[in-house]
Short mmCIF file of C-alpha atoms and ligand atoms in Angstrom, two decimals:
data_model
loop_
_atom_site.label_atom_id
_atom_site.label_comp_id
_atom_site.label_asym_id
_atom_site.label_seq_id
_atom_site.Cartn_x
_atom_site.Cartn_y
_atom_site.Cartn_z
CA UNK W 1 -59.45 -29.66 -48.08
CA UNK W 2 -61.53 -32.34 -46.44
CA UNK W 3 -61.28 -32.76 -42.67
CA UNK W 4 -62.36 -35.88 -40.75
CA UNK W 5 -62.31 -36.84 -37.08
CA UNK W 6 -61.84 -40.22 -35.52
CA UNK W 7 -60.84 -42.13 -32.39
CA UNK W 8 -59.96 -45.37 -34.22
CA UNK W 9 -56.60 -47.06 -33.90
CA UNK W 10 -54.01 -45.49 -36.19
CA UNK W 11 -53.25 -48.84 -37.81
CA UNK W 12 -56.74 -48.76 -39.35
CA UNK W 13 -56.41 -45.85 -41.77
CA UNK W 14 -55.77 -46.29 -45.48
CA UNK W 15 -53.77 -43.09 -46.04
CA UNK W 16 -50.37 -42.15 -47.39
CA UNK W 17 -48.98 -41.03 -44.02
CA UNK W 18 -49.79 -41.19 -40.34
CA UNK W 19 -48.35 -38.03 -38.80
CA UNK W 20 -47.61 -38.70 -35.15
CA UNK W 21 -46.81 -35.77 -32.80
CA UNK W 22 -44.39 -36.96 -30.12
CA UNK W 23 -42.61 -35.23 -27.25
CA UNK W 24 -38.91 -35.67 -26.71
CA UNK W 25 -38.23 -39.13 -25.24
CA UNK W 26 -35.29 -41.09 -23.91
CA UNK W 27 -36.85 -44.50 -24.15
CA UNK W 28 -39.96 -45.78 -25.85
CA UNK W 29 -42.49 -46.17 -23.05
CA UNK W 30 -45.62 -44.85 -24.69
CA UNK W 31 -47.94 -47.73 -25.71
CA UNK W 32 -48.76 -46.43 -29.18
CA UNK W 33 -45.16 -45.55 -29.89
CA UNK W 34 -44.14 -49.05 -28.81
CA UNK W 35 -46.68 -50.44 -31.25
CA UNK W 36 -45.10 -48.42 -34.06
CA UNK W 37 -41.66 -49.66 -33.01
CA UNK W 38 -42.78 -53.29 -33.00
CA UNK W 39 -44.56 -52.90 -36.33
CA UNK W 40 -41.32 -51.63 -37.91
CA UNK W 41 -39.06 -54.31 -36.40
CA UNK W 42 -37.53 -51.82 -34.00
CA UNK W 43 -36.83 -49.02 -36.48
CA UNK W 44 -37.80 -46.49 -33.86
CA UNK W 45 -35.39 -47.90 -31.29
CA UNK W 46 -32.62 -47.78 -33.87
CA UNK W 47 -33.44 -44.17 -34.72
CA UNK W 48 -33.51 -43.22 -31.06
CA UNK W 49 -30.18 -44.93 -30.32
CA UNK W 50 -28.52 -43.21 -33.26
CA UNK W 51 -30.16 -39.93 -32.22
CA UNK W 52 -31.67 -39.67 -35.65
CA UNK W 53 -34.99 -38.95 -34.02
CA UNK W 54 -35.52 -38.08 -30.36
CA UNK W 55 -38.66 -35.97 -30.53
CA UNK W 56 -36.82 -32.65 -30.29
CA UNK W 57 -38.54 -29.66 -31.86
CA UNK W 58 -37.84 -29.49 -35.57
CA UNK W 59 -37.19 -33.19 -36.03
CA UNK W 60 -39.24 -35.07 -38.59
CA UNK W 61 -38.59 -38.70 -39.59
CA UNK W 62 -40.41 -41.53 -41.32
CA UNK W 63 -40.66 -45.24 -40.64
CA UNK W 64 -41.97 -47.26 -43.55
CA UNK W 65 -44.31 -50.21 -44.03
CA UNK W 66 -45.33 -50.76 -40.41
CA UNK W 67 -46.60 -54.34 -40.23
CA UNK W 68 -50.33 -54.52 -39.67
CA UNK W 69 -50.83 -50.86 -40.58
CA UNK W 70 -52.89 -49.92 -43.61
CA UNK W 71 -50.81 -46.76 -44.08
CA UNK W 72 -47.47 -46.90 -45.88
CA UNK W 73 -45.56 -44.79 -43.40
CA UNK W 74 -45.58 -43.19 -40.00
CA UNK W 75 -44.12 -39.69 -39.93
CA UNK W 76 -42.83 -38.81 -36.48
CA UNK W 77 -42.78 -35.12 -35.59
CA UNK W 78 -40.94 -33.78 -32.55
CA UNK W 79 -42.67 -31.47 -30.08
CA UNK W 80 -39.66 -30.81 -27.86
CA UNK W 81 -39.39 -31.29 -24.13
CA UNK W 82 -42.59 -32.52 -22.57
CA UNK W 83 -42.73 -29.95 -19.76
CA UNK W 84 -42.38 -27.09 -22.21
CA UNK W 85 -45.07 -28.05 -24.68
CA UNK W 86 -47.50 -25.22 -25.47
CA UNK W 87 -50.02 -24.75 -28.27
CA UNK W 88 -47.25 -23.05 -30.23
CA UNK W 89 -45.17 -26.25 -30.04
CA UNK W 90 -47.92 -27.96 -32.01
CA UNK W 91 -48.18 -25.01 -34.40
CA UNK W 92 -44.44 -25.19 -35.02
CA UNK W 93 -44.35 -28.97 -35.35
CA UNK W 94 -47.23 -28.85 -37.83
CA UNK W 95 -45.37 -26.14 -39.73
CA UNK W 96 -42.29 -28.34 -39.96
CA UNK W 97 -44.27 -31.31 -41.15
CA UNK W 98 -46.24 -29.24 -43.68
CA UNK W 99 -43.11 -28.84 -45.77
CA UNK W 100 -41.71 -32.32 -45.13
CA UNK W 101 -40.95 -34.00 -48.43
CA UNK W 102 -42.14 -37.38 -47.10
CA UNK W 103 -45.66 -36.00 -46.82
CA UNK W 104 -45.77 -34.66 -50.34
CA UNK W 105 -46.55 -37.97 -51.98
CA UNK W 106 -49.59 -38.43 -49.75
CA UNK W 107 -52.94 -37.00 -50.79
CA UNK W 108 -54.46 -38.14 -47.51
CA UNK W 109 -52.93 -38.15 -44.06
CA UNK W 110 -53.83 -38.85 -40.46
CA UNK W 111 -52.71 -36.38 -37.79
CA UNK W 112 -52.45 -38.28 -34.52
CA UNK W 113 -52.21 -36.52 -31.15
CA UNK W 114 -51.16 -39.45 -28.97
CA UNK W 115 -51.83 -38.67 -25.34
CA UNK W 116 -52.44 -34.99 -25.88
CA UNK W 117 -56.03 -33.95 -25.47
CA UNK W 118 -56.29 -30.21 -25.41
CA UNK W 119 -58.40 -28.16 -27.82
CA UNK W 120 -55.73 -25.50 -28.09
CA UNK W 121 -53.36 -28.15 -29.46
CA UNK W 122 -55.90 -29.36 -32.02
CA UNK W 123 -56.50 -25.80 -33.19
CA UNK W 124 -52.79 -25.02 -33.36
CA UNK W 125 -52.03 -28.04 -35.56
CA UNK W 126 -54.36 -27.05 -38.37
CA UNK W 127 -53.21 -23.44 -38.10
CA UNK W 128 -49.57 -24.54 -38.30
CA UNK W 129 -50.26 -26.79 -41.26
CA UNK W 130 -52.11 -24.12 -43.27
CA UNK W 131 -49.57 -21.42 -42.40
CA UNK W 132 -46.50 -23.57 -42.97
CA UNK W 133 -47.58 -24.88 -46.36
CA UNK W 134 -48.89 -21.57 -47.71
CA UNK W 135 -47.54 -20.19 -50.94
CA UNK W 136 -48.92 -17.70 -53.45
CA UNK W 137 -48.93 -19.20 -56.93
CA UNK W 138 -51.48 -16.88 -58.58
CA UNK W 139 -48.82 -15.06 -60.57
CA UNK W 140 -47.05 -18.15 -61.87
CA UNK W 141 -48.05 -19.77 -65.11
CA UNK W 142 -48.16 -23.33 -66.41
CA UNK W 143 -47.11 -26.15 -64.09
CA UNK W 144 -45.70 -23.79 -61.50
CA UNK W 145 -49.16 -22.31 -60.92
CA UNK W 146 -50.38 -25.46 -59.20
CA UNK W 147 -49.40 -26.98 -55.87
CA UNK W 148 -49.73 -30.68 -56.53
CA UNK W 149 -48.22 -31.71 -53.22
CA UNK W 150 -50.80 -30.25 -50.83
CA UNK W 151 -52.81 -32.69 -48.73
CA UNK W 152 -56.40 -33.12 -49.92
CA UNK W 153 -57.72 -34.81 -46.84
CA UNK W 154 -56.65 -34.84 -43.19
CA UNK W 155 -58.17 -37.10 -40.55
CA UNK W 156 -57.56 -35.92 -37.00
CA UNK W 157 -57.22 -38.85 -34.65
CA UNK W 158 -57.32 -38.89 -30.85
CA UNK W 159 -57.56 -41.69 -28.30
CA UNK W 160 -60.61 -40.51 -26.40
CA UNK W 161 -63.87 -40.83 -28.39
CA UNK W 162 -65.65 -38.56 -25.91
CA UNK W 163 -63.42 -35.68 -27.07
CA UNK W 164 -64.41 -35.97 -30.73
CA UNK W 165 -66.95 -33.15 -30.78
CA UNK W 166 -64.44 -30.83 -29.14
CA UNK W 167 -61.76 -31.94 -31.56
CA UNK W 168 -63.99 -31.06 -34.50
CA UNK W 169 -64.91 -27.65 -33.08
CA UNK W 170 -61.28 -26.76 -32.36
CA UNK W 171 -60.03 -27.86 -35.77
CA UNK W 172 -62.78 -25.94 -37.52
CA UNK W 173 -61.87 -22.83 -35.57
CA UNK W 174 -58.18 -23.32 -36.39
CA UNK W 175 -59.01 -23.84 -40.05
CA UNK W 176 -60.95 -20.58 -40.25
CA UNK W 177 -58.22 -18.70 -38.39
CA UNK W 178 -55.50 -20.28 -40.56
CA UNK W 179 -57.38 -19.24 -43.68
CA UNK W 180 -57.82 -15.77 -42.19
CA UNK W 181 -54.11 -15.40 -41.69
CA UNK W 182 -53.22 -16.71 -45.14
CA UNK W 183 -55.68 -14.21 -46.60
CA UNK W 184 -53.69 -11.43 -44.91
CA UNK W 185 -50.53 -12.83 -46.48
CA UNK W 186 -52.13 -13.07 -49.88
CA UNK W 187 -53.34 -9.45 -49.80
CA UNK W 188 -49.98 -8.26 -48.46
CA UNK W 189 -48.12 -10.05 -51.24
CA UNK W 190 -50.44 -8.85 -54.00
CA UNK W 191 -48.63 -6.34 -56.23
CA UNK W 192 -49.83 -2.75 -56.13
CA UNK W 193 -51.01 -2.88 -59.75
CA UNK W 194 -53.42 -5.64 -58.72
CA UNK W 195 -54.44 -3.94 -55.48
CA UNK W 196 -55.08 -0.22 -55.82
CA UNK W 197 -57.28 1.57 -53.25
CA UNK W 198 -60.24 1.05 -55.60
CA UNK W 199 -59.52 -2.65 -56.04
CA UNK W 200 -59.09 -3.06 -52.29
CA UNK W 201 -62.50 -1.49 -51.74
CA UNK W 202 -64.04 -3.84 -54.35
CA UNK W 203 -62.47 -6.78 -52.56
CA UNK W 204 -63.93 -5.57 -49.26
CA UNK W 205 -67.36 -5.24 -50.90
CA UNK W 206 -67.21 -8.81 -52.24
CA UNK W 207 -66.16 -10.19 -48.87
CA UNK W 208 -68.92 -8.23 -47.11
CA UNK W 209 -71.52 -9.76 -49.43
CA UNK W 210 -70.13 -13.25 -48.99
CA UNK W 211 -69.78 -13.17 -45.20
CA UNK W 212 -72.79 -10.97 -44.46
CA UNK W 213 -71.47 -7.80 -42.96
CA UNK W 214 -72.02 -4.31 -44.31
CA UNK W 215 -69.62 -2.30 -46.43
CA UNK W 216 -69.66 1.39 -47.22
CA UNK W 217 -66.98 3.05 -49.31
CA UNK W 218 -66.24 6.77 -49.33
CA UNK W 219 -64.79 7.86 -52.67
CA UNK W 220 -62.55 10.89 -53.17
CA UNK W 221 -65.54 13.28 -53.17
CA UNK W 222 -66.99 11.84 -49.96
CA UNK W 223 -63.51 11.93 -48.39
CA UNK W 224 -63.28 15.65 -49.24
CA UNK W 225 -66.76 16.20 -47.79
CA UNK W 226 -65.66 14.49 -44.57
CA UNK W 227 -62.75 16.97 -44.44
CA UNK W 228 -60.22 14.15 -44.22
CA UNK W 229 -57.45 16.54 -45.19
CA UNK W 230 -54.64 14.34 -43.92
CA UNK W 231 -55.73 11.38 -46.03
CA UNK W 232 -56.23 13.71 -49.00
CA UNK W 233 -52.75 15.16 -48.62
CA UNK W 234 -51.23 11.69 -49.00
CA UNK W 235 -53.42 10.74 -51.95
CA UNK W 236 -52.73 13.95 -53.91
CA UNK W 237 -49.61 12.70 -55.65
CA UNK W 238 -51.19 9.56 -57.07
CA UNK W 239 -53.31 9.00 -60.17
CA UNK W 240 -55.19 6.36 -58.19
CA UNK W 241 -58.01 7.95 -56.16
CA UNK W 242 -58.18 7.16 -52.42
CA UNK W 243 -60.95 5.20 -50.74
CA UNK W 244 -62.17 5.10 -47.15
CA UNK W 245 -63.68 1.71 -46.37
CA UNK W 246 -66.18 1.19 -43.54
CA UNK W 247 -67.18 -2.35 -42.57
CA UNK W 248 -69.64 -3.32 -39.85
CA UNK W 249 -70.25 -6.76 -38.42
CA UNK W 250 -73.04 -7.18 -35.90
CA UNK W 251 -72.55 -10.23 -33.74
CA UNK W 252 -74.16 -8.60 -30.69
CA UNK W 253 -77.43 -6.70 -30.09
CA UNK W 254 -77.62 -3.45 -32.05
CA UNK W 255 -77.36 -1.30 -28.91
CA UNK W 256 -73.93 -2.63 -28.01
CA UNK W 257 -71.14 -0.23 -28.93
CA UNK W 258 -68.64 -1.59 -31.43
CA UNK W 259 -64.99 -2.38 -31.10
CA UNK W 260 -63.38 -0.37 -33.90
CA UNK W 261 -60.38 -1.72 -35.79
CA UNK W 262 -58.37 0.66 -37.97
CA UNK W 263 -55.84 -0.60 -40.54
CA UNK W 264 -53.29 1.35 -42.55
CA UNK W 265 -54.08 0.84 -46.22
CA UNK W 266 -51.21 2.36 -48.18
CA UNK W 267 -51.34 0.16 -51.28
CA UNK W 268 -47.93 1.43 -52.34
CA UNK W 269 -45.55 3.64 -50.37
CA UNK W 270 -42.88 5.18 -52.59
CA UNK W 271 -42.24 7.80 -49.92
CA UNK W 272 -43.75 10.53 -52.11
CA UNK W 273 -41.56 13.60 -52.75
CA UNK W 274 -39.36 12.38 -49.86
CA UNK W 275 -38.73 9.40 -52.13
CA UNK W 276 -37.48 6.17 -50.61
CA UNK W 277 -34.22 4.64 -51.87
CA UNK W 278 -34.68 2.03 -54.61
CA UNK W 279 -33.35 -0.90 -52.61
CA UNK W 280 -36.29 -3.04 -51.46
CA UNK W 281 -38.83 -0.38 -52.43
CA UNK W 282 -40.91 -3.15 -54.00
CA UNK W 283 -41.60 -4.40 -50.48
CA UNK W 284 -43.74 -1.31 -49.95
CA UNK W 285 -46.53 -3.06 -51.84
CA UNK W 286 -47.12 -4.57 -48.39
CA UNK W 287 -47.76 -1.20 -46.74
CA UNK W 288 -51.47 -2.09 -46.61
CA UNK W 289 -50.87 -5.06 -44.31
CA UNK W 290 -52.68 -3.36 -41.42
CA UNK W 291 -55.70 -2.99 -43.71
CA UNK W 292 -55.41 -6.63 -44.74
CA UNK W 293 -55.33 -7.67 -41.07
CA UNK W 294 -58.48 -5.76 -40.10
CA UNK W 295 -60.31 -6.81 -43.28
CA UNK W 296 -59.48 -10.45 -42.66
CA UNK W 297 -60.30 -10.05 -38.95
CA UNK W 298 -63.86 -8.95 -39.68
CA UNK W 299 -64.27 -11.80 -42.19
CA UNK W 300 -62.93 -14.27 -39.63
CA UNK W 301 -65.09 -12.79 -36.84
CA UNK W 302 -68.15 -13.25 -39.08
CA UNK W 303 -67.18 -16.83 -39.96
CA UNK W 304 -66.63 -17.66 -36.28
CA UNK W 305 -69.86 -15.82 -35.39
CA UNK W 306 -68.12 -13.93 -32.59
CA UNK W 307 -70.69 -12.27 -30.29
CA UNK W 308 -69.38 -8.71 -30.67
CA UNK W 309 -70.10 -5.72 -32.85
CA UNK W 310 -67.00 -4.96 -34.87
CA UNK W 311 -66.40 -1.94 -37.09
CA UNK W 312 -63.44 -1.77 -39.45
CA UNK W 313 -62.06 1.47 -40.88
CA UNK W 314 -59.55 1.42 -43.72
CA UNK W 315 -58.08 4.59 -45.17
CA UNK W 316 -56.70 3.39 -48.49
CA UNK W 317 -54.34 5.35 -50.73
CA UNK W 318 -51.07 5.28 -52.62
CA UNK W 319 -48.18 7.51 -51.59
CA UNK W 320 -46.60 8.75 -54.83
CA UNK W 321 -44.46 11.64 -56.03
CA UNK W 322 -45.81 13.86 -58.81
CA UNK W 323 -46.36 17.49 -59.72
CA UNK W 324 -49.49 17.41 -57.62
CA UNK W 325 -47.94 15.70 -54.63
CA UNK W 326 -47.74 17.25 -51.18
CA UNK W 327 -44.31 18.84 -50.57
CA UNK W 328 -42.15 18.81 -47.46
CA UNK W 329 -42.94 22.06 -45.66
CA UNK W 330 -46.60 22.09 -46.73
CA UNK W 331 -49.16 22.50 -43.98
CA UNK W 332 -52.34 20.47 -44.08
CA UNK W 333 -55.43 20.29 -41.87
CA UNK W 334 -56.63 16.95 -40.50
CA UNK W 335 -60.30 16.02 -40.01
CA UNK W 336 -60.20 17.01 -36.34
CA UNK W 337 -59.03 20.53 -37.29
CA UNK W 338 -55.41 20.22 -36.19
CA UNK W 339 -52.78 21.56 -38.57
CA UNK W 340 -49.79 19.42 -39.52
CA UNK W 341 -46.52 20.59 -41.01
CA UNK W 342 -45.29 17.93 -43.41
CA UNK W 343 -41.59 17.47 -42.67
CA UNK W 344 -41.28 14.22 -44.58
CA UNK W 345 -43.86 12.93 -47.05
CA UNK W 346 -42.71 9.38 -46.25
CA UNK W 347 -44.35 9.68 -42.81
CA UNK W 348 -47.74 9.17 -44.51
CA UNK W 349 -49.17 6.30 -42.49
CA UNK W 350 -49.77 8.38 -39.37
CA UNK W 351 -51.57 10.98 -41.50
CA UNK W 352 -54.15 8.61 -42.90
CA UNK W 353 -54.56 6.94 -39.49
CA UNK W 354 -55.10 10.38 -37.93
CA UNK W 355 -58.25 10.94 -39.97
CA UNK W 356 -59.46 7.38 -39.43
CA UNK W 357 -58.94 7.60 -35.63
CA UNK W 358 -60.94 10.82 -35.61
CA UNK W 359 -63.67 9.28 -37.78
CA UNK W 360 -63.89 6.39 -35.26
CA UNK W 361 -65.64 8.81 -32.88
CA UNK W 362 -68.74 8.59 -35.10
CA UNK W 363 -69.26 5.03 -33.85
CA UNK W 364 -68.98 5.80 -30.11
CA UNK W 365 -66.63 2.86 -29.78
CA UNK W 366 -66.01 0.69 -26.70
CA UNK W 367 -62.38 0.68 -27.78
CA UNK W 368 -60.27 1.35 -30.86
CA UNK W 369 -57.29 -0.70 -31.98
CA UNK W 370 -55.18 0.39 -34.92
CA UNK W 371 -52.63 -1.75 -36.71
CA UNK W 372 -50.11 -0.47 -39.22
CA UNK W 373 -46.75 -0.99 -40.91
CA UNK W 374 -45.96 2.42 -39.49
CA UNK W 375 -42.29 2.98 -38.73
CA UNK W 376 -39.02 1.71 -40.16
CA UNK W 377 -37.63 2.47 -36.70
CA UNK W 378 -39.44 -0.55 -35.30
CA UNK W 379 -36.67 -2.66 -36.89
CA UNK W 380 -34.45 -1.29 -34.13
CA UNK W 381 -37.01 -1.82 -31.39
CA UNK W 382 -38.00 -5.48 -31.65
CA UNK W 383 -36.77 -6.38 -35.14
CA UNK W 384 -38.58 -9.25 -36.80
CA UNK W 385 -39.43 -10.78 -33.44
CA UNK W 386 -42.36 -8.79 -32.12
CA UNK W 387 -44.61 -5.79 -32.56
CA UNK W 388 -44.33 -2.64 -30.43
CA UNK W 389 -47.66 -1.60 -28.93
CA UNK W 390 -48.71 1.68 -27.33
CA UNK W 391 -51.92 3.12 -26.00
CA UNK W 392 -53.81 5.16 -23.44
CA UNK W 393 -55.55 2.44 -21.47
CA UNK W 394 -53.81 -0.18 -19.34
CA UNK W 395 -56.77 -2.55 -19.33
CA UNK W 396 -56.94 -2.59 -23.12
CA UNK W 397 -53.16 -3.01 -23.44
CA UNK W 398 -53.33 -5.90 -20.97
CA UNK W 399 -55.94 -7.54 -23.21
CA UNK W 400 -53.62 -7.23 -26.17
CA UNK W 401 -50.74 -8.69 -24.15
CA UNK W 402 -52.88 -11.61 -22.98
CA UNK W 403 -53.97 -12.29 -26.55
CA UNK W 404 -50.31 -12.18 -27.52
CA UNK W 405 -49.48 -14.86 -24.93
CA UNK W 406 -52.33 -17.05 -26.14
CA UNK W 407 -51.53 -16.79 -29.84
CA UNK W 408 -47.71 -16.56 -29.81
CA UNK W 409 -47.89 -13.34 -31.85
CA UNK W 410 -45.50 -11.32 -29.78
CA UNK W 411 -46.05 -7.71 -28.70
CA UNK W 412 -44.25 -5.42 -26.24
CA UNK W 413 -45.40 -2.11 -24.85
CA UNK W 414 -43.50 1.13 -25.47
CA UNK W 415 -44.08 4.15 -23.24
CA UNK W 416 -45.70 7.32 -24.54
CA UNK W 417 -43.62 9.86 -22.63
CA UNK W 418 -44.20 13.62 -22.77
CA UNK W 419 -40.87 13.98 -24.60
CA UNK W 420 -42.35 12.18 -27.56
CA UNK W 421 -45.35 14.54 -27.69
CA UNK W 422 -42.96 17.49 -27.54
CA UNK W 423 -41.01 16.10 -30.46
CA UNK W 424 -44.15 16.15 -32.60
CA UNK W 425 -44.85 19.87 -32.05
CA UNK W 426 -44.30 22.28 -34.93
CA UNK W 427 -42.93 25.82 -34.74
CA UNK W 428 -45.44 26.97 -37.35
CA UNK W 429 -48.38 24.50 -37.23
CA UNK W 430 -49.86 22.40 -34.39
CA UNK W 431 -47.86 19.30 -35.21
CA UNK W 432 -45.09 17.97 -37.43
CA UNK W 433 -45.51 14.59 -39.11
CA UNK W 434 -41.91 13.59 -38.37
CA UNK W 435 -39.84 14.32 -35.31
CA UNK W 436 -36.61 12.80 -36.59
CA UNK W 437 -35.10 9.37 -36.22
CA UNK W 438 -34.69 8.88 -32.47
CA UNK W 439 -37.49 6.82 -30.89
CA UNK W 440 -39.35 6.99 -34.20
CA UNK W 441 -41.82 4.28 -33.25
CA UNK W 442 -42.92 5.88 -29.97
CA UNK W 443 -43.00 9.36 -31.57
CA UNK W 444 -45.40 8.02 -34.22
CA UNK W 445 -47.57 6.67 -31.40
CA UNK W 446 -47.51 10.05 -29.66
CA UNK W 447 -48.50 11.73 -32.94
CA UNK W 448 -51.51 9.43 -33.28
CA UNK W 449 -52.74 10.19 -29.78
CA UNK W 450 -53.45 13.76 -30.95
CA UNK W 451 -56.29 12.41 -33.06
CA UNK W 452 -58.04 9.92 -30.82
CA UNK W 453 -61.34 10.68 -29.12
CA UNK W 454 -62.56 9.86 -25.67
CA UNK W 455 -62.10 6.11 -26.03
CA UNK W 456 -59.62 3.42 -24.93
CA UNK W 457 -57.06 3.06 -27.68
CA UNK W 458 -54.21 0.71 -28.57
CA UNK W 459 -51.78 1.05 -31.45
CA UNK W 460 -49.88 -1.92 -32.92
CA UNK W 461 -46.87 -1.25 -35.16
CA UNK W 462 -46.23 -4.26 -37.40
CA UNK W 463 -43.50 -2.80 -39.62
CA UNK W 464 -40.93 -5.54 -40.34
CA UNK W 465 -42.72 -8.29 -38.39
CA UNK W 466 -45.10 -8.28 -41.34
CA UNK W 467 -42.36 -9.65 -43.62
CA UNK W 468 -40.27 -12.62 -42.50
CA UNK W 469 -36.78 -12.56 -44.05
CA UNK W 470 -35.59 -16.14 -43.44
CA UNK W 471 -38.44 -18.48 -42.63
CA UNK W 472 -39.64 -19.99 -39.36
CA UNK W 473 -41.43 -23.27 -38.63
CA UNK W 474 -44.88 -22.06 -39.71
CA UNK W 475 -43.88 -18.73 -41.24
CA UNK W 476 -42.22 -19.20 -44.62
CA UNK W 477 -40.05 -16.32 -45.83
CA UNK W 478 -42.44 -13.63 -47.05
CA UNK W 479 -45.53 -11.95 -45.63
CA UNK W 480 -46.35 -13.29 -42.16
CA UNK W 481 -49.95 -12.24 -41.71
CA UNK W 482 -49.16 -11.24 -38.12
CA UNK W 483 -51.99 -9.56 -36.25
CA UNK W 484 -54.88 -11.71 -37.41
CA UNK W 485 -54.56 -14.33 -34.67
CA UNK W 486 -53.90 -11.57 -32.16
CA UNK W 487 -56.99 -9.50 -33.01
CA UNK W 488 -59.25 -12.54 -33.26
CA UNK W 489 -58.10 -13.57 -29.78
CA UNK W 490 -58.73 -10.05 -28.44
CA UNK W 491 -62.26 -10.19 -29.88
CA UNK W 492 -62.89 -13.78 -28.75
CA UNK W 493 -61.88 -13.04 -25.16
CA UNK W 494 -63.65 -9.67 -25.14
CA UNK W 495 -65.62 -8.49 -22.14
CA UNK W 496 -66.63 -4.96 -21.18
CA UNK W 497 -63.56 -2.85 -20.33
N1 BES B 501 -44.30 2.28 -44.51
C1 BES B 501 -43.20 2.92 -43.89
C2 BES B 501 -42.64 2.15 -42.71
C3 BES B 501 -41.96 0.86 -43.07
C4 BES B 501 -40.63 0.87 -43.44
C5 BES B 501 -42.61 -0.34 -42.98
C6 BES B 501 -39.98 -0.32 -43.73
C7 BES B 501 -41.98 -1.53 -43.27
C8 BES B 501 -40.66 -1.50 -43.65
C9 BES B 501 -43.62 4.30 -43.38
O1 BES B 501 -44.59 4.93 -44.14
C10 BES B 501 -42.42 5.17 -43.40
O2 BES B 501 -41.88 5.36 -44.43
N2 BES B 501 -42.01 5.66 -42.23
C11 BES B 501 -40.88 6.50 -42.12
C12 BES B 501 -41.21 7.63 -41.19
C13 BES B 501 -40.12 8.67 -41.06
C14 BES B 501 -40.00 9.43 -42.35
C15 BES B 501 -40.48 9.59 -39.92
C16 BES B 501 -39.73 5.68 -41.57
O3 BES B 501 -39.96 4.92 -40.63
O4 BES B 501 -38.64 5.76 -42.10
MN1 MN B 502 -43.74 5.99 -45.74
ZN1 ZN B 503 -45.83 3.72 -45.20
#
């Protein structure tokens, strides 16, 4: 997609559509909007009087053949009430317009910001457009495999020519972040036969070469040598060997300790011997979304040249039943030496994270953040609306909350009470991997804390928020890619804890 920047008058552009972002209005007072109204013999006034278009969020309408305009139509997009406009209003509006049928006949469009001059708005618009229009067509054939309606060229237009450089910078940032988030969606949606642990590690290697960060992959032998017994216990049941992926991006001097990101990489979660019910089991191809988020985060950090050292750890495995699979009741030993009684083989995510959180110590991290589709119970905590977070360091959790505010990827903190630690104690081993259904999300967090080192740690549970059931303005039904914007914001705003 080609991106251009301009401060020319919107009547000057020879494009299919001028997309005009407008706040809710009661009368047409804005100069540019008046010009559009005049050029369409009062079509805008008529639309306003009939309440066909008032600028409310979600409204999109076209006026055609504006006199004196080189473009064939002006597409008006509502931003909602003026006082309540945030970057996410622009993201949502751009999401709405990205699927607007009136835009689909245009190969080229202008996106016009009217009076709004704020870099966060510019960035949000390109993010919203990329996210809202995303679809995965790789597995279709013939005509259906091609999206012929996508825009090929967008020119971003503002009034103030002195802002142009900042416009360009912000849009480029938004483009890279938008692509980062759609990459998460693409990986999450990729079927497990196209994305085994081995294939995921190959993908990571390719991306590392392309974006110039390092990649090391531990195979099943190296994993055994590292005594990652928890990861091994999950992988046992599968014919696909596990991989442990280590990525390092150096955006800061070599002496600076890294921020370590850990992502759950279960490429398919059948539940193992504690087999899941058949209904919706196919959705468990997305149980590596945490891995996809951290992989795409390091790619995006490298593309944005963020001035931090970032290390990514991905334990990657399938969770399958077989004659070799770990049984409920088995006791296994994690990398840090703690013994775990396996109550339920479907509580596998916390096991592989346990070994990765312990391995993180090798990097003497400034902080560790893990992200995982960890607990079904999170459906009953925040549903599809936000991700529960937990951790051991208020400053780090505050950072995550601030990043959440800035990116509109919602998180909410759960407490890690002593009750939850008690629930994870075993009568025969040190720990159990499942303490029952009540407070399942917080209990999983408490389990993980048994494996962290002496570092600030935050845990983000993205089960369910990773998969949107209905569709939202810039999140079509399907994988959401949540976490990418959040982690990039945490890294972008990073200062010593
Ligand atoms: N991957 C699942 C969690 C999940 C469920 C994510 C539904 C997205 C949608 C995880 O491995 C799991 O199965 N967790 C169990 C743990 C339980 C056995 C303690 C769960 O939440 O049911
Ligand atoms: Mn599971
Ligand atoms: Zn799982």
